[in-house]
Coordinates of C-alpha atoms and ligand atoms in Angstrom, one line a residue:
X9 CA 15.6 -24.6 -13.8
X10 CA 16.1 -27.3 -11.1
X11 CA 16.4 -24.7 -8.2
X12 CA 13.3 -22.8 -9.3
X13 CA 11.2 -21.9 -6.3
X14 CA 7.6 -22.8 -6.3
X15 CA 4.9 -20.8 -4.5
X16 CA 1.7 -22.8 -4.0
X17 CA -1.7 -21.7 -2.7
X18 CA -2.3 -22.2 1.1
X19 CA -5.8 -23.4 1.6
X20 CA -7.2 -24.9 4.8
X21 CA -3.7 -25.2 6.2
X22 CA -2.2 -27.0 3.2
X23 CA 0.1 -25.9 0.5
X24 CA -1.5 -26.9 -2.9
X25 CA -0.9 -26.3 -6.6
X26 CA -3.7 -24.6 -8.4
X27 CA -6.6 -26.9 -9.3
X28 CA -6.0 -26.3 -13.0
X29 CA -2.3 -27.1 -12.7
X30 CA -1.4 -23.7 -14.1
X31 CA 1.6 -21.6 -13.2
X32 CA 3.0 -18.1 -13.8
X33 CA 6.7 -17.2 -13.9
X34 CA 8.1 -14.9 -11.2
X35 CA 11.0 -12.7 -12.3
X36 CA 13.8 -11.2 -10.4
X37 CA 13.8 -7.5 -11.5
X38 CA 17.5 -7.1 -10.9
X39 CA 18.4 -9.8 -13.4
X40 CA 15.3 -9.8 -15.6
X41 CA 15.3 -13.6 -15.3
X42 CA 12.6 -15.9 -13.8
X43 CA 13.5 -17.5 -10.5
X44 CA 10.3 -19.0 -9.4
X45 CA 6.8 -20.0 -10.4
X46 CA 3.5 -19.2 -8.7
X47 CA 0.2 -21.0 -8.8
X48 CA -2.2 -19.3 -11.3
X49 CA -5.5 -20.0 -9.6
X50 CA -9.0 -19.8 -10.9
X51 CA -12.5 -20.0 -9.4
X52 CA -12.0 -23.6 -8.3
X53 CA -9.1 -22.6 -6.0
X54 CA -11.0 -19.5 -4.8
X55 CA -14.1 -21.6 -4.0
X56 CA -12.0 -24.1 -2.0
X57 CA -10.3 -21.2 -0.1
X58 CA -13.6 -19.4 0.7
X59 CA -15.2 -22.7 1.8
X60 CA -12.2 -23.2 4.2
X61 CA -12.5 -19.7 5.5
X62 CA -16.2 -19.9 6.1
X63 CA -15.9 -23.2 7.9
X64 CA -13.0 -22.0 10.0
X65 CA -14.9 -18.9 10.9
X66 CA -17.4 -20.9 13.0
X67 CA -14.9 -21.3 15.7
X68 CA -12.5 -18.4 15.0
X69 CA -15.3 -15.8 15.5
X70 CA -15.9 -17.3 19.0
X71 CA -12.3 -17.0 20.1
X72 CA -11.4 -14.3 22.7
X73 CA -9.6 -11.2 21.8
X74 CA -6.7 -12.4 24.1
X75 CA -6.4 -15.6 22.1
X76 CA -6.3 -13.8 18.8
X77 CA -3.8 -11.3 20.1
X78 CA -1.5 -14.1 21.3
X79 CA -1.6 -15.7 17.8
X80 CA -0.9 -12.4 16.0
X81 CA 2.0 -11.7 18.4
X82 CA 3.5 -15.1 17.8
X83 CA 3.3 -14.4 14.1
X84 CA 5.1 -11.1 14.6
X85 CA 7.8 -12.8 16.6
X86 CA 8.2 -15.5 14.0
X87 CA 8.6 -13.0 11.2
X88 CA 11.1 -11.1 13.3
X89 CA 13.1 -14.3 13.9
X90 CA 13.3 -14.8 10.1
X91 CA 13.7 -11.1 9.3
X92 CA 16.8 -11.6 7.1
X93 CA 15.1 -14.3 5.1
X94 CA 12.0 -12.2 4.6
X95 CA 14.0 -9.1 3.6
X96 CA 16.1 -11.1 1.1
X97 CA 12.9 -12.6 -0.4
X98 CA 11.2 -9.2 -0.7
X99 CA 14.3 -7.6 -2.3
X100 CA 14.7 -10.4 -4.8
X101 CA 11.0 -10.4 -5.7
X102 CA 10.5 -6.7 -6.1
X103 CA 14.0 -5.3 -6.9
X104 CA 13.9 -3.0 -3.9
X105 CA 17.2 -2.4 -2.1
X106 CA 17.8 -5.1 0.6
X107 CA 18.5 -2.2 3.1
X108 CA 15.0 -0.8 2.4
X109 CA 13.4 -4.2 2.8
X110 CA 15.2 -4.9 6.1
X111 CA 14.7 -1.5 7.6
X112 CA 11.2 -0.6 6.4
X113 CA 9.1 -3.4 4.8
X114 CA 9.8 -6.3 7.2
X115 CA 9.8 -4.2 10.4
X116 CA 6.5 -2.7 9.3
X117 CA 4.9 -6.1 8.7
X118 CA 6.0 -7.1 12.2
X119 CA 4.5 -3.8 13.6
X120 CA 1.3 -4.4 11.8
X121 CA 0.7 -7.7 13.6
X122 CA 1.8 -6.3 17.0
X123 CA -0.3 -3.2 16.6
X124 CA -3.5 -5.0 15.7
X125 CA -2.9 -7.7 18.4
X126 CA -2.9 -4.8 20.9
X127 CA -5.8 -3.1 19.2
X128 CA -8.1 -6.1 19.5
X129 CA -7.7 -6.2 23.2
X130 CA -8.4 -2.4 23.5
X131 CA -11.2 -1.9 20.9
X132 CA -14.5 -0.8 22.4
X133 CA -17.8 0.3 21.2
X134 CA -20.1 3.0 22.4
X135 CA -23.2 3.0 24.5
X136 CA -25.8 5.8 24.8
X137 CA -28.0 6.1 27.8
X138 CA -31.2 8.2 27.6
X139 CA -32.2 9.2 31.1
X140 CA -34.9 7.1 32.5
X141 CA -35.9 5.4 29.3
X142 CA -33.5 3.3 27.4
X143 CA -29.9 2.4 26.7
X144 CA -28.4 1.9 23.3
X145 CA -25.2 0.0 22.7
X146 CA -23.2 -0.7 19.6
X147 CA -22.5 -4.4 19.0
X148 CA -19.5 -4.9 16.8
X149 CA -19.2 -8.4 15.4
X150 CA -16.8 -9.9 12.8
X151 CA -18.1 -9.9 9.2
X152 CA -17.2 -13.4 8.3
X153 CA -14.8 -14.4 5.4
X154 CA -13.1 -11.3 3.9
X155 CA -10.8 -10.8 0.9
X156 CA -7.5 -9.0 1.2
X157 CA -5.9 -8.0 -2.1
X158 CA -2.6 -6.3 -2.4
X159 CA -0.2 -4.9 -5.0
X160 CA 3.5 -5.5 -5.8
X161 CA 5.2 -2.4 -4.5
X162 CA 5.1 -3.1 -0.7
X163 CA 4.1 -6.8 -0.8
X164 CA 4.2 -7.9 2.8
X165 CA 3.9 -4.4 4.3
X166 CA 0.5 -3.9 2.7
X167 CA -0.8 -7.5 2.9
X168 CA -0.1 -7.6 6.7
X169 CA -1.8 -4.2 7.0
X170 CA -5.0 -5.8 5.9
X171 CA -4.6 -9.4 7.2
X172 CA -3.7 -8.4 10.8
X173 CA -6.8 -6.2 11.5
X174 CA -9.1 -8.6 9.7
X175 CA -7.9 -11.5 11.9
X176 CA -7.8 -9.4 15.0
X177 CA -11.5 -8.6 14.6
X178 CA -12.4 -12.3 14.3
X179 CA -12.8 -12.6 10.6
X180 CA -11.3 -15.3 8.4
X181 CA -9.3 -14.3 5.4
X182 CA -8.7 -15.2 1.8
X183 CA -5.7 -13.2 0.7
X184 CA -4.7 -12.6 -3.0
X185 CA -1.2 -11.2 -3.1
X186 CA 0.1 -9.7 -6.3
X187 CA 1.1 -12.4 -8.8
X188 CA 4.2 -10.3 -9.6
X189 CA 5.6 -10.5 -6.0
X190 CA 4.2 -13.6 -4.2
X191 CA 7.4 -14.6 -2.3
X192 CA 6.9 -13.1 1.2
X193 CA 3.2 -14.1 1.2
X194 CA 4.3 -17.7 0.8
X195 CA 6.7 -17.3 3.8
X196 CA 3.8 -15.7 5.7
X197 CA 1.7 -18.8 5.1
X198 CA 4.5 -20.9 6.6
X199 CA 4.6 -18.6 9.6
X200 CA 0.8 -18.9 10.1
X201 CA 1.1 -22.7 10.1
X202 CA 4.0 -22.6 12.5
X203 CA 2.3 -20.2 14.9
X204 CA -0.8 -22.3 15.5
X205 CA -3.3 -20.2 13.5
X206 CA -6.1 -22.7 13.1
X207 CA -6.3 -24.1 9.6
X208 CA -8.6 -22.2 7.2
X209 CA -8.4 -18.9 9.2
X210 CA -5.9 -17.5 6.7
X211 CA -5.8 -18.7 3.2
X212 CA -3.6 -17.5 0.2
X213 CA -4.8 -17.9 -3.3
X214 CA -2.2 -16.8 -5.9
X215 CA -2.6 -15.9 -9.5
X216 CA -3.7 -13.3 -11.9
X217 CA -6.1 -10.6 -11.0
X218 CA -8.4 -11.3 -13.9
X219 CA -8.8 -14.9 -12.9
X220 CA -8.2 -15.4 -9.1
X221 CA -8.9 -11.8 -8.0
X222 CA -12.1 -11.4 -10.0
X223 CA -13.5 -14.7 -8.8
X224 CA -12.6 -13.9 -5.2
X225 CA -14.2 -10.4 -5.0
X226 CA -17.5 -11.7 -6.6
X227 CA -17.8 -14.8 -4.3
X228 CA -21.2 -14.5 -2.5
X229 CA -19.6 -15.6 0.8
X230 CA -17.0 -12.9 0.8
X231 CA -18.5 -10.2 3.0
X232 CA -15.9 -7.5 2.5
X233 CA -13.0 -6.6 0.2
X234 CA -10.0 -4.7 1.4
X235 CA -8.1 -3.8 -1.8
X236 CA -4.9 -1.8 -2.5
X237 CA -3.8 -1.3 -6.1
X238 CA -4.5 0.8 -9.1
X239 CA -7.5 3.0 -9.6
X240 CA -8.6 1.0 -12.7
X241 CA -8.7 -2.2 -10.7
X242 CA -10.5 -0.5 -7.8
X243 CA -13.1 0.7 -10.2
X244 CA -13.4 -2.8 -11.7
X245 CA -13.9 -4.3 -8.3
X246 CA -16.5 -1.6 -7.3
X247 CA -18.4 -2.3 -10.5
X248 CA -18.2 -6.1 -10.3
X249 CA -19.5 -6.2 -6.7
X250 CA -22.0 -3.3 -6.8
X251 CA -25.1 -5.6 -6.9
X252 CA -23.8 -7.6 -3.9
X253 CA -23.5 -4.5 -1.7
X254 CA -20.3 -5.7 0.0
X255 CA -18.2 -3.6 2.3
X256 CA -15.3 -2.2 0.2
X257 CA -12.1 -0.4 1.2
X258 CA -10.3 0.8 -1.8
X259 CA -6.8 2.2 -1.6
X260 CA -5.8 3.3 -5.0
X261 CA -3.4 5.4 -7.1
X262 CA -1.9 8.8 -6.5
X263 CA -0.2 11.8 -8.2
X264 CA 0.9 13.5 -5.0
X265 CA 1.8 17.2 -4.8
X266 CA 4.8 18.4 -2.9
X267 CA 4.5 22.1 -2.0
X268 CA 7.8 23.9 -1.4
X269 CA 7.6 27.5 -0.1
X270 CA 10.4 30.0 -0.1
X271 CA 10.5 30.0 3.8
X272 CA 11.2 26.2 4.0
X273 CA 14.3 24.8 5.7
X274 CA 16.1 24.7 2.4
X275 CA 18.7 21.9 2.8
X276 CA 16.5 19.6 4.7
X277 CA 13.6 20.1 2.2
X278 CA 15.9 19.3 -0.7
X279 CA 16.9 16.0 0.9
X280 CA 13.4 15.0 1.9
X281 CA 11.8 16.0 -1.4
X282 CA 14.2 13.7 -3.1
X283 CA 13.4 10.9 -0.7
X284 CA 9.7 11.5 -1.2
X285 CA 10.0 11.3 -5.0
X286 CA 12.4 8.4 -5.3
X287 CA 12.0 6.0 -2.4
X288 CA 11.5 2.4 -3.7
X289 CA 12.3 3.7 -7.2
X290 CA 9.3 6.0 -7.0
X291 CA 7.0 3.0 -6.6
X292 CA 5.2 4.1 -3.4
X293 CA 1.7 5.3 -3.8
X294 CA 2.6 8.2 -1.5
X295 CA 5.6 9.4 -3.5
X296 CA 5.6 13.1 -4.3
X297 CA 5.8 13.2 -8.1
X298 CA 4.5 16.8 -8.7
X299 CA 7.0 19.1 -7.1
X300 CA 5.5 22.6 -6.9
X301 CA 8.1 25.3 -6.0
X302 CA 7.6 28.9 -5.1
X303 CA 9.0 31.0 -8.0
X304 CA 11.3 33.1 -5.9
X305 CA 13.4 30.0 -5.1
X306 CA 12.6 27.9 -8.1
X307 CA 16.0 28.0 -9.8
X308 CA 18.1 27.6 -6.7
X309 CA 15.8 24.8 -5.4
X310 CA 15.9 23.0 -8.8
X311 CA 19.7 23.2 -9.0
X312 CA 20.1 21.9 -5.4
X313 CA 17.6 19.1 -6.0
X314 CA 19.3 18.2 -9.3
X315 CA 22.7 18.1 -7.7
X316 CA 21.3 15.8 -4.9
X317 CA 19.3 13.5 -7.2
X318 CA 22.0 13.1 -9.8
X319 CA 24.0 11.3 -7.1
X320 CA 21.4 8.6 -6.7
X321 CA 22.4 5.8 -9.0
X322 CA 20.8 2.4 -9.6
X323 CA 22.6 -0.6 -8.0
X324 CA 22.2 -4.3 -7.4
X325 CA 19.4 -4.5 -4.8
X326 CA 21.4 -7.3 -3.0
X327 CA 24.2 -4.9 -2.2
X328 CA 23.8 -3.2 1.3
X329 CA 25.1 0.1 -0.2
X330 CA 22.4 0.3 -2.9
X331 CA 19.7 3.0 -2.3
X332 CA 18.0 2.7 -5.7
X333 CA 17.1 -0.7 -7.0
X334 CA 15.3 -2.1 -10.0
X335 CA 11.9 -1.5 -11.6
X336 CA 9.5 -4.3 -10.7
X337 CA 8.7 -5.9 -14.1
X338 CA 9.4 -5.7 -17.8
X339 CA 5.9 -4.3 -18.4
X340 CA 6.3 -1.6 -15.8
X341 CA 9.8 -0.7 -17.1
X342 CA 8.2 -0.2 -20.6
X343 CA 5.4 1.8 -19.2
X344 CA 7.8 4.2 -17.4
X345 CA 10.1 4.3 -20.5
X346 CA 7.0 5.3 -22.6
X347 CA 6.3 8.1 -20.2
X348 CA 9.8 9.4 -20.5
X349 CA 9.3 9.6 -24.3
X350 CA 6.0 11.3 -23.8
X351 CA 7.7 13.9 -21.5
X352 CA 9.9 15.0 -24.4
X353 CA 7.0 14.9 -26.8
X354 CA 4.9 17.1 -24.5
X355 CA 7.8 19.7 -24.5
X356 CA 9.4 18.9 -21.2
X357 CA 13.1 18.9 -20.4
X358 CA 14.6 15.9 -18.8
X359 CA 17.2 17.3 -16.3
X360 CA 18.7 14.0 -15.2
X361 CA 18.4 10.2 -15.1
X362 CA 16.7 7.7 -17.3
X363 CA 17.1 4.1 -18.4
X364 CA 20.4 2.6 -17.5
X365 CA 22.3 -0.7 -17.8
X366 CA 24.2 -2.4 -15.0
X367 CA 26.9 -5.0 -15.4
X368 CA 27.5 -8.6 -14.4
X369 CA 24.6 -10.3 -12.5
X370 CA 22.4 -7.2 -13.2
X371 CA 23.1 -6.9 -17.0
X372 CA 19.6 -8.0 -17.9
X373 CA 17.8 -6.1 -15.1
X374 CA 15.3 -3.2 -15.4
X375 CA 16.9 -0.1 -14.1
X376 CA 16.0 3.6 -14.3
X377 CA 18.0 6.3 -12.6
X378 CA 15.9 9.1 -10.9
X379 CA 14.4 11.5 -13.5
X380 CA 13.6 15.1 -12.9
X381 CA 11.6 16.9 -15.5
X382 CA 10.7 20.6 -15.9
X383 CA 8.8 22.8 -18.3
X384 CA 5.5 21.0 -18.4
X385 CA 2.2 22.5 -17.3
X386 CA 0.2 21.0 -14.5
X387 CA -2.4 19.8 -17.1
X388 CA 0.1 17.8 -19.1
X389 CA -0.3 14.0 -19.1
X390 CA 3.0 13.7 -17.3
X391 CA 1.7 15.8 -14.4
X392 CA -1.8 14.2 -14.3
X393 CA -1.3 10.5 -14.9
X394 CA 0.2 8.2 -12.3
X395 CA 3.6 7.0 -13.6
X396 CA 4.5 5.1 -10.4
X397 CA 8.2 5.1 -11.1
X398 CA 11.3 7.3 -10.5
X399 CA 10.0 10.3 -12.4
X400 CA 9.2 13.7 -10.8
X401 CA 8.3 16.9 -12.4
X402 CA 9.0 20.5 -11.2
X403 CA 6.4 23.2 -11.5
X404 CA 6.8 26.8 -10.3
X405 CA 4.0 28.7 -8.5
X406 CA 3.8 32.4 -7.6
X407 CA 1.9 32.3 -4.3
X408 CA 0.0 30.1 -1.9
X409 CA -3.3 30.4 -3.7
X410 CA -1.7 29.2 -7.0
X411 CA 0.1 26.4 -5.2
X412 CA -3.2 25.2 -3.7
X413 CA -5.0 25.4 -7.0
X414 CA -2.3 23.4 -8.8
X415 CA -2.1 20.8 -6.0
X416 CA -5.9 20.2 -6.1
X417 CA -6.1 20.2 -9.9
X418 CA -5.8 16.5 -10.2
X419 CA -8.2 13.6 -10.2
X420 CA -6.2 11.9 -7.5
X421 CA -6.2 12.8 -3.8
X422 CA -4.0 10.5 -1.8
X423 CA -1.2 12.5 -0.1
X424 CA 0.4 15.9 -0.1
X425 CA 3.4 17.4 1.7
X426 CA 4.0 21.0 2.5
X427 CA 7.4 22.5 3.2
X428 CA 7.1 25.9 5.1
X429 CA 8.1 27.5 8.4
X430 CA 4.8 29.5 8.4
X431 CA 2.6 27.6 10.9
X432 CA -0.5 29.6 9.8
X433 CA 0.0 28.6 6.2
X434 CA 0.6 25.0 7.2
X435 CA -2.8 24.9 9.1
X436 CA -4.6 26.8 6.3
X437 CA -3.4 24.4 3.6
X438 CA -4.1 21.3 5.8
X439 CA -7.8 22.3 5.7
X440 CA -7.8 22.9 1.9
X441 CA -5.7 20.3 0.2
X442 CA -7.9 17.6 -1.3
X443 CA -5.8 14.7 0.0
X444 CA -6.5 12.0 2.6
X445 CA -3.0 12.6 4.1
X446 CA -1.2 15.9 4.6
X447 CA 2.4 15.9 5.8
X448 CA 3.8 19.2 7.1
X449 CA 7.6 19.4 6.9
X450 CA 7.8 15.6 6.6
X451 CA 7.0 12.7 4.4
X452 CA 5.8 9.2 5.0
X453 CA 5.9 9.6 8.8
X454 CA 3.4 7.0 9.8
X455 CA 1.6 6.4 13.1
X456 CA -0.4 3.3 12.8
X457 CA -3.3 4.8 14.9
X458 CA -4.1 7.4 12.2
X459 CA -6.6 7.0 9.4
X460 CA -4.9 6.0 6.1
X461 CA -6.4 6.5 2.7
X462 CA -7.2 8.9 -0.2
X463 CA -9.9 11.1 -1.5
X464 CA -11.3 11.4 -5.1
X465 CA -9.9 8.7 -7.4
X466 CA -7.3 7.6 -4.8
X467 CA -9.6 5.9 -2.3
X468 CA -12.8 4.9 -0.8
X469 CA -12.8 4.4 3.0
X470 CA -9.9 4.5 5.4
X471 CA -7.7 1.9 7.0
X472 CA -5.4 2.0 10.0
X473 CA -6.1 2.2 13.7
X474 CA -9.8 2.2 14.7
X475 CA -10.8 2.8 11.1
X476 CA -9.5 -0.7 10.2
X477 CA -11.2 -2.2 13.3
X478 CA -14.4 -0.5 12.3
X479 CA -14.1 -1.6 8.6
X480 CA -13.7 -5.3 9.6
X481 CA -16.6 -5.3 12.0
X482 CA -20.4 -4.9 11.5
X483 CA -21.8 -2.3 13.8
X484 CA -25.3 -3.1 15.1
X485 CA -27.4 -0.8 17.3
X486 CA -29.1 -2.6 20.2
X487 CA -31.7 -0.5 21.9
X488 CA -33.2 -1.6 25.3
X489 CA -36.1 0.2 26.8
X490 CA -36.6 -0.6 30.5
X491 CA -39.0 0.2 33.3
X492 CA -37.6 3.0 35.4
X493 CA -39.5 2.2 38.5
Ligands
LIG520 P1 -3.2 -3.7 -9.7 O1 -4.4 -2.9 -9.5 O2 -2.8 -4.0 -11.1 O3 -3.1 -5.0 -8.8 C1 -3.4 -5.0 -7.4 C2 -3.9 -6.3 -7.0 O4 -5.2 -6.5 -7.6 C3 -3.1 -7.5 -7.5 O5 -3.1 -8.5 -6.5 C4 -3.9 -8.0 -8.7 O6 -3.7 -9.3 -9.1 C5 -5.3 -7.7 -8.3 N1 -6.3 -7.6 -9.3 C6 -6.1 -7.2 -10.6 N2 -7.3 -7.2 -11.3 C7 -8.2 -7.6 -10.4 C8 -9.7 -7.8 -10.5 N3 -10.3 -7.6 -11.6 N4 -10.3 -8.2 -9.4 C9 -9.7 -8.4 -8.2 N5 -8.3 -8.3 -8.1 C10 -7.6 -7.9 -9.2 O7 -2.1 -2.7 -9.0 P2 -0.5 -3.0 -9.0 O8 0.1 -2.6 -10.4 O9 -0.2 -4.3 -8.4 O10 0.0 -1.8 -8.0 C11 0.3 -0.5 -8.3 C12 -0.9 0.4 -8.0 O11 -1.2 0.2 -6.6 C13 -0.5 1.8 -8.2 O12 -1.6 2.5 -8.8 C14 -0.4 2.4 -6.8 O13 -0.6 3.7 -6.6 C15 -1.4 1.6 -6.0 N6 -1.1 1.5 -4.6 C16 -1.9 2.2 -3.8 C17 -1.6 2.3 -2.4 C18 -2.6 3.0 -1.5 O14 -2.4 2.8 -0.3 N7 -3.4 3.9 -1.9 C19 -0.5 1.6 -1.9 C20 0.3 0.9 -2.8 C21 0.0 0.9 -4.1

């Protein structure tokens, strides 16, 4: 264990072990073996980090937008310079293919910093003039110290999506990355120190959600919580903080419908539906896991999708040719495996994929080849519960009305995608699908200016673009009456 990596907290500009001296093992999903340990923090570490953030806030809130933008841009440049190192870390920690980490996760983290650096120099608030009487303007000020809590599936992609706007708006941050994937957050702390971010402005407290996370969200001095993770944890945070009336942004689970109509561009739709179901081993909150297909093309679409998906095989995430990596943890591997059993018990047919073993370095890893299921009703557990793995289910529908009904019959409402050449239908469905994001003839095409988030049990509030800048500032109405003469 001599070359075991250690990920410490980063508080007030210093790397520190947890006050209680406790650690958690960090596993490499491709091998199933621990390769690092991470501080398992408790309220003592959280209090120290919040204290540092509050103290640092006194001067950080007074900095100019240009100054903050310059620091964020330096951070983006520093990540870009170390892109290979960040990508290797992300891949090792999560089990995602190195190619995915280096073409999506790390570039997106860089873009998040650059985007919000630019945003802070452009953000403006409204003023309203009432002729001859008064003028109102909206003062937008930073909130203070805020918490940013992120999950394991897109570790730095999502953490930077929160940290960048929070800092851009003049807040200070205590971040709690997932304890399952803390590696790139630790690298980001190094970057913050190198780039001259004043100490205490950005702090990282690692550790379990029950201990570090719960203490953080309930801390009186934390003015807002930006959370991405499961619906159960989002509900726990909303409950625990209810009496404190904090600002909350909750980005939670999904069970996203993909609506395939007979008039779609068939070949392209097959490819993109497979990508939408299985990217990152199906561990993206936006993955389309309920594939609704118009009955007239159901068999031909199923067969073409099956032929395409059967070719996607698990491989060592380190290999540049791998497109499908490992499942993030032993617990999550078991959860998905249990759902595969349930699919059969509920009467479904597994058309392809399932648990698989690799050789050599990856013999102990957690791998599941993409699974397609058919024969289950929309109300089955498989089609209603978030599995969050490489498992998608096919469901036929007879017409647009039935497709819409099936899509909306779900407690989640994060994203949907619609595949059709009928522009009228596309617009019609966009107004009726109960999801925060609707993609027409595309999937996961992201413009950082757009509002991001879900409806129903998938989310509360929106992030991205001006929505994030609004979330991380307090709007105050100032009304000035003046003599007109
Ligand atoms: P999780 O809810 O278990 O954990 C997310 C984070 O919350 C972790 O950092 C965890 O330590 C922390 N946490 C846990 N309990 C806490 C508590 N009581 N108080 C404060 N913090 C606590 O989620 P996960 O398993 O890491 O991630 C998978 C989930 O994330 C899936 O449901 C997925 O859909 C969702 N997700 C949603 C989005 C989105 O944008 N809507 C994006 C990615 C992932």
